[in-house]
CSV table of C-alpha atoms in Angstrom, one decimal:
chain,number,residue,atom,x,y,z
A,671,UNK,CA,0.0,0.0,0.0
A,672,UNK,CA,1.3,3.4,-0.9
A,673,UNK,CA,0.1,7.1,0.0
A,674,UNK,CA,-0.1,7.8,-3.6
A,675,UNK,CA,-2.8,5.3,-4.0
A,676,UNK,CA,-5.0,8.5,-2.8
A,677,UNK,CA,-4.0,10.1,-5.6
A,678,UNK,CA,-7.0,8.2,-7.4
A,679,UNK,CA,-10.2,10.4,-7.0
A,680,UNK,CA,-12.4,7.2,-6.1
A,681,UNK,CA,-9.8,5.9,-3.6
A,682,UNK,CA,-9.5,9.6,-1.7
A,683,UNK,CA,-13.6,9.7,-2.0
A,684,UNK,CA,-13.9,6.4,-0.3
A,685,UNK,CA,-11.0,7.2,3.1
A,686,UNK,CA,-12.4,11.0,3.2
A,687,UNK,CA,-15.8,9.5,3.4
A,688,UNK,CA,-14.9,7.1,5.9
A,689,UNK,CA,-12.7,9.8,8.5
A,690,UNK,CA,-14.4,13.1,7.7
A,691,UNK,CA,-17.6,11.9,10.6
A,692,UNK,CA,-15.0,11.3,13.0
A,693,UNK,CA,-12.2,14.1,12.3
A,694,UNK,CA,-15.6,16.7,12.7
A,695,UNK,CA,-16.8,15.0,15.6
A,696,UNK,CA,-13.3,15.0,17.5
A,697,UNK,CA,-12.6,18.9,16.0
A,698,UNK,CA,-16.1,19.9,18.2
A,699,UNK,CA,-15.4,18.1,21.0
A,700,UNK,CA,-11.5,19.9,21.0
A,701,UNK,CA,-12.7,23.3,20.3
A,702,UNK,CA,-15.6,22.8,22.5
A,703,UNK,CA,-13.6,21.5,25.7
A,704,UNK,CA,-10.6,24.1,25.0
A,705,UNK,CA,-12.9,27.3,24.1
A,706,UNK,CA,-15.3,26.2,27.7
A,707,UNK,CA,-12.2,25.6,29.9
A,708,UNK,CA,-10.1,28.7,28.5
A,709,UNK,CA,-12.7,31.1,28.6
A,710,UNK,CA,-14.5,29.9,31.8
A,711,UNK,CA,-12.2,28.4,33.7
A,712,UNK,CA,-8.8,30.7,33.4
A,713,UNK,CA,-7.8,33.5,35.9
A,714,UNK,CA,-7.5,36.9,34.5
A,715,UNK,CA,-3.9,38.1,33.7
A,716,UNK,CA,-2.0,40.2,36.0
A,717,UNK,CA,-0.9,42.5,33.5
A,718,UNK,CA,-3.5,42.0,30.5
A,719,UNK,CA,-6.9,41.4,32.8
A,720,UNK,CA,-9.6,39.1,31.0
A,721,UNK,CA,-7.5,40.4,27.1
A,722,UNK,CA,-5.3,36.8,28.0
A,723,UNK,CA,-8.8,35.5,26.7
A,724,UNK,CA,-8.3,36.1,23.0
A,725,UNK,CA,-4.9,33.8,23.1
A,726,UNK,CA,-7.4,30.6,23.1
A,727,UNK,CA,-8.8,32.0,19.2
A,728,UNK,CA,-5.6,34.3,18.0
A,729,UNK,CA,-3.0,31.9,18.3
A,730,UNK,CA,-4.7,29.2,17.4
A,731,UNK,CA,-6.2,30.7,14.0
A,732,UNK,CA,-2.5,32.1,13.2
A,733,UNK,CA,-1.3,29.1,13.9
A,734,UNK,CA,-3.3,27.0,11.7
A,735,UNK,CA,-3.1,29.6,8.5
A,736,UNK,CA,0.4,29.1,8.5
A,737,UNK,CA,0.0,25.3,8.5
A,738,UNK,CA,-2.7,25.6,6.0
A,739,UNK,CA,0.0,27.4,3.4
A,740,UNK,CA,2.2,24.5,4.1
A,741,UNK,CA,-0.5,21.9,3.5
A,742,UNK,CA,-0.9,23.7,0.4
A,743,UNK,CA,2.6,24.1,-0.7
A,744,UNK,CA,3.0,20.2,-0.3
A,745,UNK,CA,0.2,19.6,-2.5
A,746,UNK,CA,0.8,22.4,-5.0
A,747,UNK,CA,4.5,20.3,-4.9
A,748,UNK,CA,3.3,17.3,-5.5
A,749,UNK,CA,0.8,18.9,-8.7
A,750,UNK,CA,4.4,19.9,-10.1
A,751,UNK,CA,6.0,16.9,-9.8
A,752,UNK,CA,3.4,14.0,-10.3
A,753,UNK,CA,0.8,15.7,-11.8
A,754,UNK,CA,-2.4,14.4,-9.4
A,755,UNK,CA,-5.3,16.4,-10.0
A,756,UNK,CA,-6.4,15.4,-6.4
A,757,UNK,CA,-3.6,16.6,-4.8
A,758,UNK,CA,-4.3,20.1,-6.8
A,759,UNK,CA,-8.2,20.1,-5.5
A,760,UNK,CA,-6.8,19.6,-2.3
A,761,UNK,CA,-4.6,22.8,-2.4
A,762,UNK,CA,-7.3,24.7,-3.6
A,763,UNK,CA,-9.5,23.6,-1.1
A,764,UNK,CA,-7.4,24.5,1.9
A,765,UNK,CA,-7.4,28.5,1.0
A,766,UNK,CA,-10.6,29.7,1.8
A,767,UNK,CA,-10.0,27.8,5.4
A,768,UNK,CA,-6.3,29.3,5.4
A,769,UNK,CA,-7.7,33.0,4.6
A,770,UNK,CA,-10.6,32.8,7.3
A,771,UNK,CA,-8.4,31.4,9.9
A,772,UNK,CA,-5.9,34.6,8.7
A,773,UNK,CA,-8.4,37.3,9.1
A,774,UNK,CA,-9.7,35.5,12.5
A,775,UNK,CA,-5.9,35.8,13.5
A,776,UNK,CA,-6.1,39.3,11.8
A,777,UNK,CA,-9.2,40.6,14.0
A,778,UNK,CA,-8.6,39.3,17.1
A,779,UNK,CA,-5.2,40.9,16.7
A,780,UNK,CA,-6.6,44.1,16.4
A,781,UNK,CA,-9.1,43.4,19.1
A,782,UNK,CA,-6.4,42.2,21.7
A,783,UNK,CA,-4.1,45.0,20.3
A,784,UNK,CA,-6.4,48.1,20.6
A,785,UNK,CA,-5.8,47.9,24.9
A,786,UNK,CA,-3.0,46.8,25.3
A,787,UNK,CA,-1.0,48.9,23.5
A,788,UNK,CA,-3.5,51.6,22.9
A,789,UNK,CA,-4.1,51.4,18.8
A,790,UNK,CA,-6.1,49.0,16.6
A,791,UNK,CA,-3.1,48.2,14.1
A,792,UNK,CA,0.5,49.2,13.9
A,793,UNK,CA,2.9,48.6,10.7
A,794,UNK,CA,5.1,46.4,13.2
A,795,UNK,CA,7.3,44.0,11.1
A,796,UNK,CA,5.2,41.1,12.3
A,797,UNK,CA,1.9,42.3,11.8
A,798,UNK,CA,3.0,44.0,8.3
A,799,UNK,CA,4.3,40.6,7.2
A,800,UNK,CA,0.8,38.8,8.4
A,801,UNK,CA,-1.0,41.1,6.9
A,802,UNK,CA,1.0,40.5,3.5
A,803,UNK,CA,-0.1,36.6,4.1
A,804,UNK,CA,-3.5,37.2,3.8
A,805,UNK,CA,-3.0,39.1,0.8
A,806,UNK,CA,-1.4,36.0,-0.5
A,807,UNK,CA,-4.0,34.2,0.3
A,808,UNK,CA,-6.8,36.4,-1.2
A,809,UNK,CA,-4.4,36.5,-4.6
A,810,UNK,CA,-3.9,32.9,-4.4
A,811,UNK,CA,-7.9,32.3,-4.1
A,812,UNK,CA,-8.5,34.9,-7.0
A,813,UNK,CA,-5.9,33.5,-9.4
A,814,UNK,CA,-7.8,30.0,-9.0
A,815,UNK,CA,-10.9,31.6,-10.2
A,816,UNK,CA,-9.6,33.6,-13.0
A,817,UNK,CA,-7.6,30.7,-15.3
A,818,UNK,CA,-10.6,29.1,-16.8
A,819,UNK,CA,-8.4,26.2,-17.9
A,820,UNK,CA,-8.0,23.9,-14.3
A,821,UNK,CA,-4.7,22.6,-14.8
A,822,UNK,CA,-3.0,26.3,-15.9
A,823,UNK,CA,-5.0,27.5,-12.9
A,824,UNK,CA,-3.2,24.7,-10.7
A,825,UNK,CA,0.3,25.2,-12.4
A,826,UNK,CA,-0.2,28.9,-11.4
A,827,UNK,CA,-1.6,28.9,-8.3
A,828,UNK,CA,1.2,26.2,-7.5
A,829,UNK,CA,4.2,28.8,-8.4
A,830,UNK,CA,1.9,31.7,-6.1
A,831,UNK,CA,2.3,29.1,-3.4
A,832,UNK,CA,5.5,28.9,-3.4
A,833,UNK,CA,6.2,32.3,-3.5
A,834,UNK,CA,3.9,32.7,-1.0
A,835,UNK,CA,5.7,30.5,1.5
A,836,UNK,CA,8.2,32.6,1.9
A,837,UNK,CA,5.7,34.9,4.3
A,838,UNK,CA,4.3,31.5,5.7
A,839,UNK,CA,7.9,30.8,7.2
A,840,UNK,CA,8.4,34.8,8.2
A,841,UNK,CA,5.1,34.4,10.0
A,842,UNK,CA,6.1,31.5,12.1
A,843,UNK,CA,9.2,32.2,12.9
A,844,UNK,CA,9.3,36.4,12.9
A,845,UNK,CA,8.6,36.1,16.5
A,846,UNK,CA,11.8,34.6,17.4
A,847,UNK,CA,13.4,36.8,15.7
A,848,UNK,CA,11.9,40.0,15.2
A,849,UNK,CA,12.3,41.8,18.2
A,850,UNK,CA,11.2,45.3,17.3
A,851,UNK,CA,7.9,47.0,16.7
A,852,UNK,CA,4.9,45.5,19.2
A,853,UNK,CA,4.0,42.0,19.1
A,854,UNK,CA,5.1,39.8,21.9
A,855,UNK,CA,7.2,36.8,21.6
A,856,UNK,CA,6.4,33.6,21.1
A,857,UNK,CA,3.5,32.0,23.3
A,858,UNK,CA,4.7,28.4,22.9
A,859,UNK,CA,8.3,27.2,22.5
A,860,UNK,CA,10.1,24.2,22.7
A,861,UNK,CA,12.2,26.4,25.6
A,862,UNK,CA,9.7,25.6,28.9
A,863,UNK,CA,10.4,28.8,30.4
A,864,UNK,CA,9.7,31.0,27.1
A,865,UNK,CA,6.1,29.3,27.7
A,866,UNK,CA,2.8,30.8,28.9
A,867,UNK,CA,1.9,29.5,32.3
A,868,UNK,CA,0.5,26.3,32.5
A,869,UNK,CA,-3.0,27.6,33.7
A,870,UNK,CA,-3.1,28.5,30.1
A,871,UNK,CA,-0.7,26.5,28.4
A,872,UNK,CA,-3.0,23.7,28.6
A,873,UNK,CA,-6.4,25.0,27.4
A,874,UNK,CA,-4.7,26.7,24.7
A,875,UNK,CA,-2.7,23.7,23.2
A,876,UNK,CA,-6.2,21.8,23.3
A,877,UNK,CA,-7.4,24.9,21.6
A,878,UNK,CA,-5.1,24.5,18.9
A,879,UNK,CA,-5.6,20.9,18.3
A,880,UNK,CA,-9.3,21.9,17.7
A,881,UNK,CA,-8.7,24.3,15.2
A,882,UNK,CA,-6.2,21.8,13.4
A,883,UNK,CA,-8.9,19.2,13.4
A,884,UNK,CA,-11.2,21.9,11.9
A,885,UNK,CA,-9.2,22.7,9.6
A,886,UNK,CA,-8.7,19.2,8.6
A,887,UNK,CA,-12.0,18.2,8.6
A,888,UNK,CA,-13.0,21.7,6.4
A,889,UNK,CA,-10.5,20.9,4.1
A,890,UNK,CA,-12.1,16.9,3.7
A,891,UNK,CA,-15.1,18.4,3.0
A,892,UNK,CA,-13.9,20.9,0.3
A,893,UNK,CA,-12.0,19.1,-1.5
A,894,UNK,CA,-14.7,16.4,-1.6
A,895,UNK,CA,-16.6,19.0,-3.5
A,896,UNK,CA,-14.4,20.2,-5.8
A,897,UNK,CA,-14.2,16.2,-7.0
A,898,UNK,CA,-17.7,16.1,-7.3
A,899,UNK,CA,-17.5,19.3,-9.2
A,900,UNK,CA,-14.5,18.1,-11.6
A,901,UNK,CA,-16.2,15.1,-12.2
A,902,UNK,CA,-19.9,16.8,-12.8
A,903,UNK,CA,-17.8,19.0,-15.5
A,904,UNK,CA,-15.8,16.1,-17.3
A,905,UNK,CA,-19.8,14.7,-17.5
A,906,UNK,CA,-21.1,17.5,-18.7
A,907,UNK,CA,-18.4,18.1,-21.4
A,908,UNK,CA,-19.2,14.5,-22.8
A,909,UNK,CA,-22.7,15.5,-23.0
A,910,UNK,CA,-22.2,18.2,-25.4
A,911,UNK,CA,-19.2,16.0,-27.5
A,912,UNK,CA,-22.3,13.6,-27.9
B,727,UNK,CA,-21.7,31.5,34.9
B,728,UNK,CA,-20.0,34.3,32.4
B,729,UNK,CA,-16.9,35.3,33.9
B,730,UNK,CA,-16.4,39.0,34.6
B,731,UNK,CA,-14.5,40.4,31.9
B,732,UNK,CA,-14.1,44.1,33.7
B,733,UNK,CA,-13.4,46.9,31.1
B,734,UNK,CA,-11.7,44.5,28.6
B,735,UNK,CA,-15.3,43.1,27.9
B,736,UNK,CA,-15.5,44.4,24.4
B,737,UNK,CA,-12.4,43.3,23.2
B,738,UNK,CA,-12.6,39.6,24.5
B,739,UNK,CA,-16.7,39.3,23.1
B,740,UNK,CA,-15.9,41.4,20.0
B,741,UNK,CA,-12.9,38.7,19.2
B,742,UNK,CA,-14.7,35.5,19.8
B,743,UNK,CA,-18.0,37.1,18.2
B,744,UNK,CA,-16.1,37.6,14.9
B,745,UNK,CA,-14.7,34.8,14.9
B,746,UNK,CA,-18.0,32.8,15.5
B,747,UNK,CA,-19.5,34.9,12.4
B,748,UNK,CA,-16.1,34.4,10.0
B,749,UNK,CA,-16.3,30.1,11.1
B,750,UNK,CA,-19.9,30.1,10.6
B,751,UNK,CA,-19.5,32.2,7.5
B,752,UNK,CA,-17.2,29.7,6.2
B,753,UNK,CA,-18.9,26.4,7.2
B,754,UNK,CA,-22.3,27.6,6.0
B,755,UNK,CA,-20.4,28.3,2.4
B,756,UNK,CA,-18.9,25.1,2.8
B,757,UNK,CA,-22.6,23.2,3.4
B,758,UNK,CA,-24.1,25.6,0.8
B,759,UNK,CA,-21.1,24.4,-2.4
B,760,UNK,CA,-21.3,20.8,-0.9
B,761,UNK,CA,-24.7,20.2,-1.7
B,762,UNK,CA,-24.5,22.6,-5.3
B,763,UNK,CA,-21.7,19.8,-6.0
B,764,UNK,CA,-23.7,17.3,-5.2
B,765,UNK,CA,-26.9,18.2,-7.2
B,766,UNK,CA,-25.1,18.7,-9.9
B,767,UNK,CA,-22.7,15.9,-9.9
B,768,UNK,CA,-26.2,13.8,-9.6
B,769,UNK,CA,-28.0,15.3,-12.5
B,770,UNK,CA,-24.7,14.8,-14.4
B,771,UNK,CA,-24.5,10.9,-13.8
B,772,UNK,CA,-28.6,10.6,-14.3
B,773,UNK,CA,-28.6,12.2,-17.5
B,774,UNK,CA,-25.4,9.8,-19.0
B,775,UNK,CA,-27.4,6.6,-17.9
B,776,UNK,CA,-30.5,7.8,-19.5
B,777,UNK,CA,-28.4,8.7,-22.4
B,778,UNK,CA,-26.6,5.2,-22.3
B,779,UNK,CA,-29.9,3.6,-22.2
């Protein structure tokens, strides 16, 4: 058995079918218990009162865009190389996730931001460069719908990706090592004491699973559809050769 | 129940409120192309076997 047996539309229809109930089931049950126990069962902050709140949605969210580019990049690679139209579908049904969980990263941002440090938004390198990401994202998206022909769109959207990547990896890592400008540091680190503390370490690492599961299971469902959608067009394009 | 969220109130409901819109924004979407994909897909196949015979 090899991974690239999924590569075959019916094969991909037939797992996705089979884990999407439980991936979506076990994604509600995460978000649920991590959401319930973060926001209703965590002390206030010493220094940011109830704010420490948003850190079970905004670091989750960011953290799951920037996996969702690299979920895409990997399939967009594998388009280039192999040529499997599934892994393609499955790159394009990843953005629209990857943008939403951007702009939730994006908002809540903005919402933590506004009093703490007394503004909405600031061009600090870190938010600048997150900001660029969901314009990548939004380009990415529109590029998809403006090559008419699906496997110029794919070859296209593949290169975008790529490029794109390079914000993906400035994102994850720019708080390590972009120090000016005024976004914290890194919430969660291999290092223990760079860590939040563990009243909220734990709520918010179950948090994160649950938008990872999300994500997965959003991404299952999506790309079943844009099979079912390939395959209704490769039908209908039959019809009118007949 | 609802813990006090002192001053910061707006800030911590305004975040998880958009973000409960923007998810159920996207999942409804989701649903709504879904079943568009599946209707059509459906139609598709039905009129091949009439068309088979």
């Amino acid at each position: 058995m090899s991974i690239w047996e999924y590569a075959n539309p019916k094969k991909f229809m037939a797992l996705s079918g089979r884990v999407l109930p439980w991936v979506a089931g076990l994604a509600a049950l995460t978000l649920a218990a991590g959401l319930v126990w973060g926001f209703f069962l965590t002390p206030d902050d010493y220094k940011q009162g109830s704010t420490v709140k948003i850190i079970y949605i905004h670091v989750p969210a960011a953290s799951a865009a920037i996996n969702a580019w690299a979920v895409m990049l990997i399939a967009s690679l594998v388009w280039i190389v192999r040529r499997h139209h599934v892994s393609a579908l499955v790159a394009k049904a990843a953005a629209p996730v990857g943008l939403t969980f951007t702009l939730i990263a994006l908002v809540t941002g903005a919402f933590w931001g506004q009093p703490m440090w007394g503004t909405w938004w600031a061009w600090d390198p870190r938010l600048t460069n997150f900001l660029i990401f969901a314009l990548f994202y939004l380009g990415y998206i529109a590029l998809w719908e403006a090559v008419e022909n699906p496997d110029t769109a794919a070859d296209l959207t593949g290169v975008l990706c790529i490029v794109g990547s390079v914000f993906a990896l400035l994102s994850r890592y720019a708080v390590l090592f972009w120090n000016q400008g005024l976004h914290q540091g890194a919430s969660l680190s291999m290092d223990a004491q760079e860590n939040v503390s563990d009243v909220y370490w734990i709520p918010l690492v179950i948090c994160i699973a649950g938008f990872e599961l999300l994500f997965l299971a959003l991404v299952l469902v999506r790309a079943r559809t844009e099979i079912r959608t390939r395959r209704a067009q490769a039908l209908m394009a039959r019809e009118r050769l007949a | 129940m609802m813990p006090d969220l002192g001053k910061y109130a707006f800030a911590v409901l305004g975040s998880y409120g958009v973000t409960a819109l923007l998810l159920a924004g996207l999942l409804v979407l989701t649903l709504v192309q879904r079943a568009r994909a599946k209707r059509l897909l459906a139609e598709a196949e039905a009129r091949m076997e009439k068309a088979d015979g």
